[in-house]
Short mmCIF file of C-alpha atoms in Angstrom, two decimals:
data_model
loop_
_atom_site.label_atom_id
_atom_site.label_comp_id
_atom_site.label_asym_id
_atom_site.label_seq_id
_atom_site.Cartn_x
_atom_site.Cartn_y
_atom_site.Cartn_z
CA MET A 1 -7.22 -53.30 181.37
CA PRO A 2 -10.03 -50.86 180.69
CA SER A 3 -13.28 -52.37 181.96
CA SER A 4 -15.22 -53.92 179.11
CA LEU A 5 -18.86 -53.83 178.28
CA TYR A 6 -18.92 -57.32 176.88
CA LEU A 7 -16.36 -59.54 178.62
CA ASP A 8 -17.28 -61.77 181.54
CA ASP A 9 -14.71 -60.03 183.75
CA PRO A 10 -15.88 -56.39 184.20
CA HIS A 11 -12.26 -55.31 184.69
CA SER A 12 -11.07 -56.72 181.36
CA ALA A 13 -10.57 -54.63 178.25
CA GLY A 14 -13.13 -54.72 175.49
CA PRO A 15 -10.48 -55.06 172.77
CA VAL A 16 -8.94 -58.06 174.55
CA LEU A 17 -11.96 -60.00 173.33
CA LEU A 18 -10.43 -59.65 169.89
CA ALA A 19 -7.15 -61.10 171.16
CA ARG A 20 -8.47 -64.45 172.35
CA ARG A 21 -7.24 -66.24 169.24
CA ILE A 22 -3.86 -64.58 169.64
CA GLY A 23 -3.79 -65.78 173.23
CA ARG A 24 -4.48 -69.36 172.19
CA ARG A 25 -1.73 -69.32 169.60
CA SER A 26 0.87 -67.97 171.98
CA LEU A 27 -0.29 -69.75 175.13
CA ALA A 28 2.71 -72.07 175.30
CA ALA A 29 5.15 -69.17 175.14
CA VAL A 30 3.27 -67.30 177.84
CA LEU A 31 3.26 -70.24 180.23
CA ASP A 32 7.00 -70.72 179.74
CA ASP A 33 7.73 -67.10 180.73
CA PRO A 34 6.91 -66.28 184.39
CA GLY A 35 7.14 -62.54 183.75
CA TRP A 36 4.72 -62.75 180.86
CA THR A 37 2.25 -64.87 182.83
CA ARG A 38 2.45 -62.52 185.83
CA GLY A 39 1.93 -59.47 183.62
CA LEU A 40 -1.20 -60.90 182.03
CA TRP A 41 -2.54 -61.95 185.43
CA LEU A 42 -2.03 -58.43 186.77
CA GLN A 43 -3.88 -57.12 183.72
CA LEU A 44 -6.87 -59.30 184.54
CA LEU A 45 -6.82 -57.90 188.08
CA GLY A 46 -6.82 -54.36 186.67
CA ALA A 47 -3.37 -53.62 188.14
CA HIS A 48 -2.01 -52.01 185.00
CA ASP A 49 0.73 -49.97 186.63
CA GLU A 50 2.19 -53.23 187.94
CA ALA A 51 1.50 -55.17 184.75
CA ILE A 52 3.28 -52.73 182.44
CA PRO A 53 6.85 -53.24 183.78
CA CYS A 54 6.42 -57.02 183.56
CA LEU A 55 5.17 -56.91 179.99
CA GLU A 56 7.71 -54.28 178.92
CA ALA A 57 10.48 -56.55 180.19
CA VAL A 58 9.04 -59.41 178.14
CA LEU A 59 8.90 -57.14 175.09
CA ALA A 60 12.52 -56.05 175.51
CA GLY A 61 13.63 -59.67 175.73
CA ARG A 62 12.01 -60.86 172.51
CA ALA A 63 14.63 -61.02 169.77
CA ASP A 64 12.51 -62.57 167.01
CA PRO A 65 10.17 -60.08 165.28
CA LEU A 66 7.05 -62.24 165.50
CA GLY A 67 7.56 -62.98 169.19
CA TRP A 68 8.09 -59.27 169.80
CA ALA A 69 4.83 -58.44 167.98
CA VAL A 70 2.86 -60.97 170.03
CA ALA A 71 4.30 -59.52 173.25
CA ALA A 72 3.42 -56.04 172.03
CA THR A 73 -0.23 -56.96 171.55
CA HIS A 74 -0.42 -58.10 175.17
CA LEU A 75 1.02 -54.79 176.34
CA LEU A 76 -1.35 -52.62 174.30
CA PRO A 77 -4.45 -52.95 176.56
CA SER A 78 -2.53 -51.76 179.62
CA TYR A 79 -1.10 -48.80 177.73
CA LEU A 80 -4.64 -47.82 176.75
CA ALA A 81 -5.91 -48.36 180.29
CA VAL A 82 -3.45 -45.84 181.74
CA SER A 83 -3.86 -43.46 178.77
CA ARG A 84 -0.38 -44.00 177.34
CA THR A 85 -2.02 -43.51 173.97
CA VAL A 86 1.04 -42.27 172.07
CA ASP A 87 2.97 -45.38 173.11
CA ALA A 88 -0.02 -47.57 172.27
CA SER A 89 -0.37 -46.06 168.79
CA ARG A 90 3.33 -46.51 168.03
CA LEU A 91 3.46 -50.06 169.35
CA ALA A 92 0.32 -51.09 167.48
CA SER A 93 1.67 -49.71 164.21
CA GLU A 94 4.92 -51.65 164.52
CA ALA A 95 3.17 -54.86 165.59
CA SER A 96 0.58 -54.75 162.80
CA ALA A 97 3.33 -54.28 160.19
CA THR A 98 5.17 -57.33 161.54
CA PHE A 99 2.01 -59.44 161.53
CA ALA A 100 1.21 -58.33 157.97
CA ARG A 101 4.63 -59.49 156.75
CA SER A 102 4.09 -62.83 158.50
CA GLU A 103 0.54 -63.21 157.13
CA ARG A 104 -0.89 -63.45 160.65
CA THR A 105 -4.14 -61.82 159.59
CA ALA A 106 -6.10 -62.06 162.84
CA CYS A 107 -3.15 -60.77 164.83
CA GLU A 108 -2.68 -57.89 162.40
CA ALA A 109 -6.37 -56.99 162.64
CA TYR A 110 -6.23 -56.93 166.42
CA ALA A 111 -3.15 -54.70 166.47
CA ARG A 112 -4.75 -52.35 163.94
CA SER A 113 -7.93 -52.08 165.99
CA MET A 114 -5.99 -51.29 169.16
CA GLY A 115 -3.90 -48.69 167.36
CA ALA A 116 -7.06 -47.13 165.99
CA LEU A 117 -8.52 -46.77 169.48
CA ALA A 118 -5.33 -45.03 170.58
CA ASP A 119 -5.41 -42.73 167.54
CA GLN A 120 -9.04 -41.88 168.26
CA GLU A 121 -8.17 -40.79 171.79
CA LEU A 122 -5.34 -38.69 170.39
CA GLY A 123 -7.78 -36.92 168.06
CA ARG A 124 -6.34 -38.58 164.95
CA LEU A 125 -9.78 -39.50 163.70
CA ASP A 126 -8.81 -40.08 160.07
CA ALA A 127 -6.01 -42.45 161.08
CA ALA A 128 -8.40 -44.22 163.45
CA GLY A 129 -10.87 -44.73 160.62
CA VAL A 130 -8.21 -46.20 158.35
CA GLY A 131 -7.10 -48.60 161.08
CA LEU A 132 -10.59 -49.78 162.00
CA GLU A 133 -11.65 -50.28 158.38
CA ALA A 134 -8.50 -52.30 157.70
CA ALA A 135 -9.16 -54.43 160.79
CA LEU A 136 -12.77 -54.94 159.72
CA ASP A 137 -11.73 -56.12 156.25
CA ARG A 138 -9.32 -58.65 157.74
CA TYR A 139 -11.81 -60.02 160.27
CA ARG A 140 -14.43 -60.35 157.55
CA SER A 141 -11.98 -62.23 155.33
CA LEU A 142 -11.48 -64.73 158.16
CA GLY A 143 -15.20 -65.07 158.86
CA LEU A 144 -14.80 -63.88 162.47
CA VAL A 145 -18.32 -62.64 163.18
CA ARG A 146 -17.85 -61.52 166.77
CA GLU A 147 -14.74 -59.49 166.04
CA THR A 148 -16.43 -57.98 162.97
CA THR A 149 -19.37 -56.90 165.14
CA VAL A 150 -17.14 -55.31 167.76
CA VAL A 151 -15.11 -53.34 165.21
CA SER A 152 -18.32 -52.23 163.48
CA GLY A 153 -19.40 -50.82 166.83
CA TYR A 154 -16.13 -48.93 167.15
CA LEU A 155 -16.62 -47.51 163.64
CA GLY A 156 -20.06 -46.30 164.73
CA GLU A 157 -18.57 -44.61 167.78
CA LEU A 158 -15.89 -43.02 165.61
CA ALA A 159 -18.54 -41.65 163.23
CA LEU A 160 -20.38 -40.19 166.22
CA GLU A 161 -17.22 -38.46 167.36
CA ARG A 162 -16.79 -37.03 163.87
CA GLY A 163 -20.34 -35.68 163.95
CA GLU A 164 -21.49 -38.08 161.21
CA ARG A 165 -24.79 -39.08 162.79
CA ALA A 166 -26.27 -40.93 159.80
CA THR A 167 -23.10 -42.94 159.20
CA ALA A 168 -22.89 -43.79 162.90
CA ARG A 169 -26.48 -45.01 162.95
CA ALA A 170 -25.88 -47.29 159.95
CA TRP A 171 -22.79 -48.90 161.53
CA LEU A 172 -24.43 -49.30 164.93
CA GLU A 173 -27.71 -50.74 163.67
CA ARG A 174 -25.81 -53.42 161.74
CA ALA A 175 -23.67 -54.14 164.79
CA VAL A 176 -26.71 -54.48 167.07
CA VAL A 177 -28.17 -57.08 164.72
CA GLY A 178 -24.87 -58.94 164.79
CA ALA A 179 -24.69 -58.84 168.60
CA LYS A 180 -28.21 -60.24 168.92
CA GLU A 181 -27.43 -63.02 166.45
CA LEU A 182 -24.37 -63.86 168.54
CA GLY A 183 -26.57 -64.04 171.63
CA ASP A 184 -24.47 -61.47 173.48
CA PRO A 185 -26.85 -59.16 175.40
CA SER A 186 -24.03 -57.17 176.94
CA LEU A 187 -22.53 -56.32 173.56
CA ALA A 188 -26.00 -55.44 172.26
CA ALA A 189 -26.52 -53.20 175.28
CA TRP A 190 -23.31 -51.24 174.65
CA LEU A 191 -24.32 -50.69 171.03
CA SER A 192 -27.83 -49.62 172.04
CA THR A 193 -26.40 -46.90 174.27
CA SER A 194 -24.44 -45.67 171.26
CA LEU A 195 -27.64 -45.55 169.22
CA ALA A 196 -29.17 -43.39 171.95
CA ALA A 197 -26.43 -40.84 171.26
CA CYS A 198 -27.52 -40.79 167.58
CA ALA A 199 -31.15 -40.02 168.37
CA LEU A 200 -32.75 -36.74 167.35
CA ALA A 201 -35.88 -37.30 169.44
CA ILE A 202 -36.17 -37.82 173.21
CA GLU A 203 -38.47 -40.81 172.79
CA GLU A 204 -36.01 -42.60 170.49
CA ALA A 205 -33.08 -41.97 172.84
CA ILE A 206 -35.01 -43.26 175.84
CA ALA A 207 -36.16 -46.35 173.92
CA ASN A 208 -32.56 -47.22 173.04
CA LEU A 209 -31.41 -46.76 176.64
CA LEU A 210 -34.29 -48.89 177.94
CA GLU A 211 -33.30 -51.61 175.49
CA ALA A 212 -29.75 -51.39 176.81
CA VAL A 213 -30.92 -51.63 180.43
CA GLY A 214 -33.08 -54.64 179.58
CA ALA A 215 -30.16 -56.37 177.88
CA ILE A 216 -27.76 -55.75 180.75
CA GLY A 217 -29.62 -58.01 183.19
CA GLN A 218 -27.32 -58.73 186.09
CA VAL A 219 -24.14 -57.48 184.39
CA ASP A 220 -22.41 -54.87 186.50
CA GLY A 221 -19.59 -52.44 185.95
CA GLY A 222 -18.94 -50.22 182.98
CA LEU A 223 -22.28 -50.79 181.26
CA HIS A 224 -24.29 -49.17 184.04
CA GLU A 225 -21.87 -46.26 184.12
CA LEU A 226 -22.23 -45.88 180.37
CA VAL A 227 -26.04 -45.88 180.49
CA THR A 228 -25.91 -43.22 183.20
CA LEU A 229 -23.54 -41.08 181.15
CA ARG A 230 -25.48 -41.47 177.93
CA TYR A 231 -28.70 -40.35 179.60
CA GLY A 232 -27.04 -36.97 179.19
CA HIS A 233 -28.09 -37.07 175.52
CA VAL A 234 -31.72 -37.28 176.67
CA GLU A 235 -31.15 -34.25 178.89
CA LEU A 236 -29.66 -32.33 175.97
CA LEU A 237 -32.74 -33.07 173.88
CA GLU A 238 -34.97 -32.06 176.80
CA GLY A 239 -33.05 -28.80 177.07
CA VAL A 240 -33.58 -28.04 173.39
CA ARG A 241 -37.29 -28.87 173.67
CA SER A 242 -37.77 -26.79 176.82
CA GLY A 243 -36.64 -23.53 175.23
CA PRO A 244 -33.93 -20.95 175.98
CA VAL A 245 -35.08 -20.11 179.53
CA ALA A 246 -35.05 -23.65 180.92
CA ALA A 247 -32.32 -25.12 178.70
CA PRO A 248 -29.32 -24.01 180.81
CA SER A 249 -30.48 -26.10 183.78
CA PHE A 250 -30.53 -29.23 181.61
CA PHE A 251 -27.11 -28.41 180.19
CA ASP A 252 -25.74 -27.91 183.71
CA ARG A 253 -26.89 -31.43 184.62
CA VAL A 254 -25.02 -32.82 181.64
CA GLU A 255 -21.86 -30.99 182.71
CA GLN A 256 -22.19 -32.63 186.13
CA ARG A 257 -22.60 -36.05 184.51
CA LEU A 258 -19.41 -35.49 182.57
CA ARG A 259 -17.52 -34.48 185.71
CA ASP A 260 -18.73 -37.60 187.53
CA ALA A 261 -18.23 -40.05 184.67
CA ILE A 262 -14.51 -40.40 184.11
CA GLY A 263 -12.09 -41.66 186.71
CA PRO A 264 -8.82 -43.61 186.81
CA GLY A 265 -9.03 -46.77 184.75
CA SER A 266 -12.20 -45.80 182.87
CA CYS A 267 -12.79 -48.08 179.89
CA VAL A 268 -12.15 -46.92 176.35
CA GLU A 269 -15.87 -47.08 175.58
CA LEU A 270 -16.73 -44.79 178.50
CA ARG A 271 -14.02 -42.32 177.54
CA ALA A 272 -15.31 -42.21 173.96
CA ALA A 273 -18.87 -41.69 175.19
CA SER A 274 -17.67 -38.82 177.37
CA ARG A 275 -15.99 -37.09 174.43
CA ILE A 276 -19.08 -37.51 172.25
CA LEU A 277 -21.42 -36.12 174.92
CA SER A 278 -19.05 -33.25 175.68
CA SER A 279 -18.94 -32.27 172.00
CA ALA A 280 -22.75 -32.36 171.74
CA LEU A 281 -23.01 -30.19 174.85
CA ASP A 282 -20.47 -27.71 173.50
CA ALA A 283 -22.45 -27.29 170.29
CA LEU A 284 -25.64 -26.50 172.23
CA ARG A 285 -23.80 -24.17 174.59
CA TRP A 286 -22.52 -22.31 171.55
CA THR A 287 -26.10 -21.85 170.36
CA GLU A 288 -27.23 -20.75 173.84
CA ARG A 289 -24.43 -18.16 174.08
CA GLY A 290 -24.96 -16.66 170.65
CA GLY A 291 -22.63 -18.79 168.53
CA ILE A 292 -19.38 -17.42 167.16
CA ARG A 293 -18.65 -13.94 165.86
CA LEU A 294 -16.49 -13.35 162.83
CA GLY A 295 -14.35 -10.26 162.62
CA HIS A 296 -10.62 -9.53 162.71
CA GLU A 297 -10.62 -12.23 165.39
CA VAL A 298 -12.98 -15.18 165.73
CA ARG A 299 -14.81 -14.82 169.03
CA LEU A 300 -15.89 -18.05 170.63
CA PRO A 301 -18.58 -18.56 173.29
CA GLY A 302 -17.37 -17.55 176.74
CA GLY A 303 -15.37 -14.60 175.42
CA ARG A 304 -12.29 -16.43 174.11
CA SER A 305 -10.84 -15.07 170.87
CA LEU A 306 -9.04 -16.91 168.11
CA ASP A 307 -6.64 -14.79 166.06
CA LEU A 308 -6.06 -16.32 162.63
CA ALA A 309 -4.24 -13.30 161.16
CA ARG A 310 -0.95 -15.21 161.12
CA ARG A 311 -2.65 -18.37 159.89
CA PRO A 312 -4.09 -17.25 156.55
CA VAL A 313 -4.65 -20.77 155.28
CA LEU A 314 -6.77 -21.64 158.31
CA ARG A 315 -8.69 -18.39 157.94
CA ARG A 316 -9.44 -19.14 154.29
CA VAL A 317 -10.64 -22.63 155.19
CA LEU A 318 -12.96 -21.19 157.83
CA ASP A 319 -14.21 -18.47 155.48
CA ALA A 320 -14.99 -21.10 152.83
CA LEU A 321 -16.98 -23.14 155.34
CA VAL A 322 -18.85 -20.03 156.50
CA ALA A 323 -19.70 -19.09 152.91
CA ALA A 324 -21.00 -22.60 152.23
CA ARG A 325 -23.04 -22.48 155.43
CA ARG A 326 -24.69 -19.24 154.36
CA ARG A 327 -25.44 -20.55 150.87
CA ALA A 328 -26.89 -23.87 151.98
CA PRO A 329 -26.84 -24.74 155.72
CA GLY A 330 -25.91 -28.37 156.30
CA SER A 331 -24.31 -28.95 152.90
CA GLY A 332 -20.66 -29.94 152.91
CA LEU A 333 -17.57 -28.82 151.06
CA GLY A 334 -15.39 -31.50 149.49
CA VAL A 335 -11.61 -31.68 149.65
CA ASP A 336 -11.18 -30.13 146.20
CA GLU A 337 -13.35 -27.12 147.03
CA ILE A 338 -11.57 -26.45 150.31
CA PHE A 339 -8.14 -26.88 148.75
CA GLU A 340 -8.99 -24.40 145.99
CA ALA A 341 -10.22 -21.86 148.54
CA ALA A 342 -7.31 -22.29 150.97
CA TRP A 343 -4.48 -22.53 148.44
CA PRO A 344 -5.77 -20.52 145.45
CA GLY A 345 -3.88 -21.15 142.22
CA GLU A 346 -1.81 -24.03 143.62
CA ARG A 347 -1.68 -27.51 142.16
CA ALA A 348 -1.18 -30.73 144.07
CA THR A 349 -1.74 -34.45 143.66
CA PRO A 350 -5.11 -35.65 145.00
CA SER A 351 -3.48 -37.36 147.98
CA SER A 352 -1.35 -34.33 148.84
CA ALA A 353 -4.32 -31.97 148.54
CA ALA A 354 -6.45 -34.21 150.73
CA ASN A 355 -3.75 -34.46 153.38
CA ARG A 356 -3.30 -30.67 153.50
CA VAL A 357 -7.05 -30.13 153.86
CA TYR A 358 -7.37 -32.76 156.61
CA VAL A 359 -4.48 -31.23 158.54
CA ALA A 360 -5.95 -27.71 158.24
CA VAL A 361 -9.38 -28.84 159.44
CA ALA A 362 -7.81 -30.79 162.31
CA ARG A 363 -5.92 -27.65 163.40
CA LEU A 364 -9.09 -25.55 163.37
CA ARG A 365 -10.81 -28.16 165.50
CA LYS A 366 -7.95 -28.24 168.00
CA LEU A 367 -7.96 -24.44 168.23
CA GLY A 368 -11.51 -24.56 169.59
CA LEU A 369 -13.79 -25.02 166.59
CA GLY A 370 -14.23 -28.77 167.05
CA PRO A 371 -17.92 -28.63 168.02
CA LEU A 372 -18.67 -26.41 165.02
CA ILE A 373 -16.94 -28.29 162.17
CA LEU A 374 -18.77 -31.49 161.25
CA THR A 375 -18.18 -34.14 158.59
CA GLY A 376 -20.87 -35.55 156.33
CA GLU A 377 -21.25 -37.46 153.08
CA GLN A 378 -20.61 -34.29 151.05
CA GLY A 379 -17.58 -33.22 153.06
CA PHE A 380 -16.94 -30.73 155.87
CA TYR A 381 -19.61 -28.29 157.03
CA LEU A 382 -20.48 -26.00 159.93
CA ASP A 383 -23.14 -27.15 162.39
CA PRO A 384 -26.34 -25.45 161.13
CA SER A 385 -27.67 -25.13 164.69
CA VAL A 386 -24.82 -22.88 165.85
CA PRO A 387 -25.22 -19.18 165.01
CA VAL A 388 -22.37 -17.62 163.01
CA VAL A 389 -22.62 -13.83 162.86
CA ASP A 390 -20.41 -10.97 161.75
CA ALA A 391 -18.96 -9.03 164.67
CA GLN A 392 -19.93 -5.38 164.89
CA PRO A 393 -16.99 -3.01 164.39
CA GLU A 394 -15.76 -1.54 167.65
#
């Protein structure tokens, strides 16, 4: 499994903590099935490539829907560990639906949370948010404080990845309080490193990382790697403070941290932290290299061009965001405003309009504008720190 920041075994998956009740309920079935028991044991050893065939065989042999869903939840952590995220997302969706029909609320919440982590890695951030919020509601309804705290932390990480710094801070601060009340210093440490990524000042970021280091104590493994990676946010802030001449050297250090951070079997928390740091670095690199230039083509930092001539809807979405940025930097455009700009004169139901806008924004992000397009309380907006200029005619 992906190494966890808050399980006793540093090679166990963070989300498996949420499955402990599932494990208790299905313990008898596991012990009666040698293949199942062997698969779970291999998971605990971190041998996911060996565990997956065992657990897939168990899954294929389960005829009853509920037994199949329980087997699926045990397979999910290994799929995530080896980055089989598409399979993990599909399996989690099917398992959560089965648990919902059977009113197995804790099991459903666990499957939803695992599916959300897979969706997040796939870049399906809206789907990930829906899954995590549904899981959170179910854990709260059951009074499961630890699981609620963990999922709140994942929602904070998701908000960070979306560029919603204020929302992320709110989720993470609540989760840190919960972790301390639970008496889990390791969990509190993970959440403190996430708060460091929210910081706008060097001193605040360092204070959060020092709190994480103090909470770690003798815990080894992924937490230390995460603290090391998240120090990159301090270096980004130092680069901004140092000015344009010295900044590139700080940014180069962060790039090296990112290259060193991720290896085979990296935990889901470390992979998320890497994506968040990489996005923050990209935004600052864009500023350093003059931002983006708007003309017949959209020119990105590094010389790459994005031709939206055959994608008029995407171009109109981008133009609307640029216009809003020039009117009031940092203010967002809501779904209705973007829909009206991108599909002028068309009518659609609120849900259909929202879906079309979300898909268009997701496509722009995947085409290379991810670091530029942020999400806030008012809607989508362009990062005010990144220059957006009109290209000079050639």
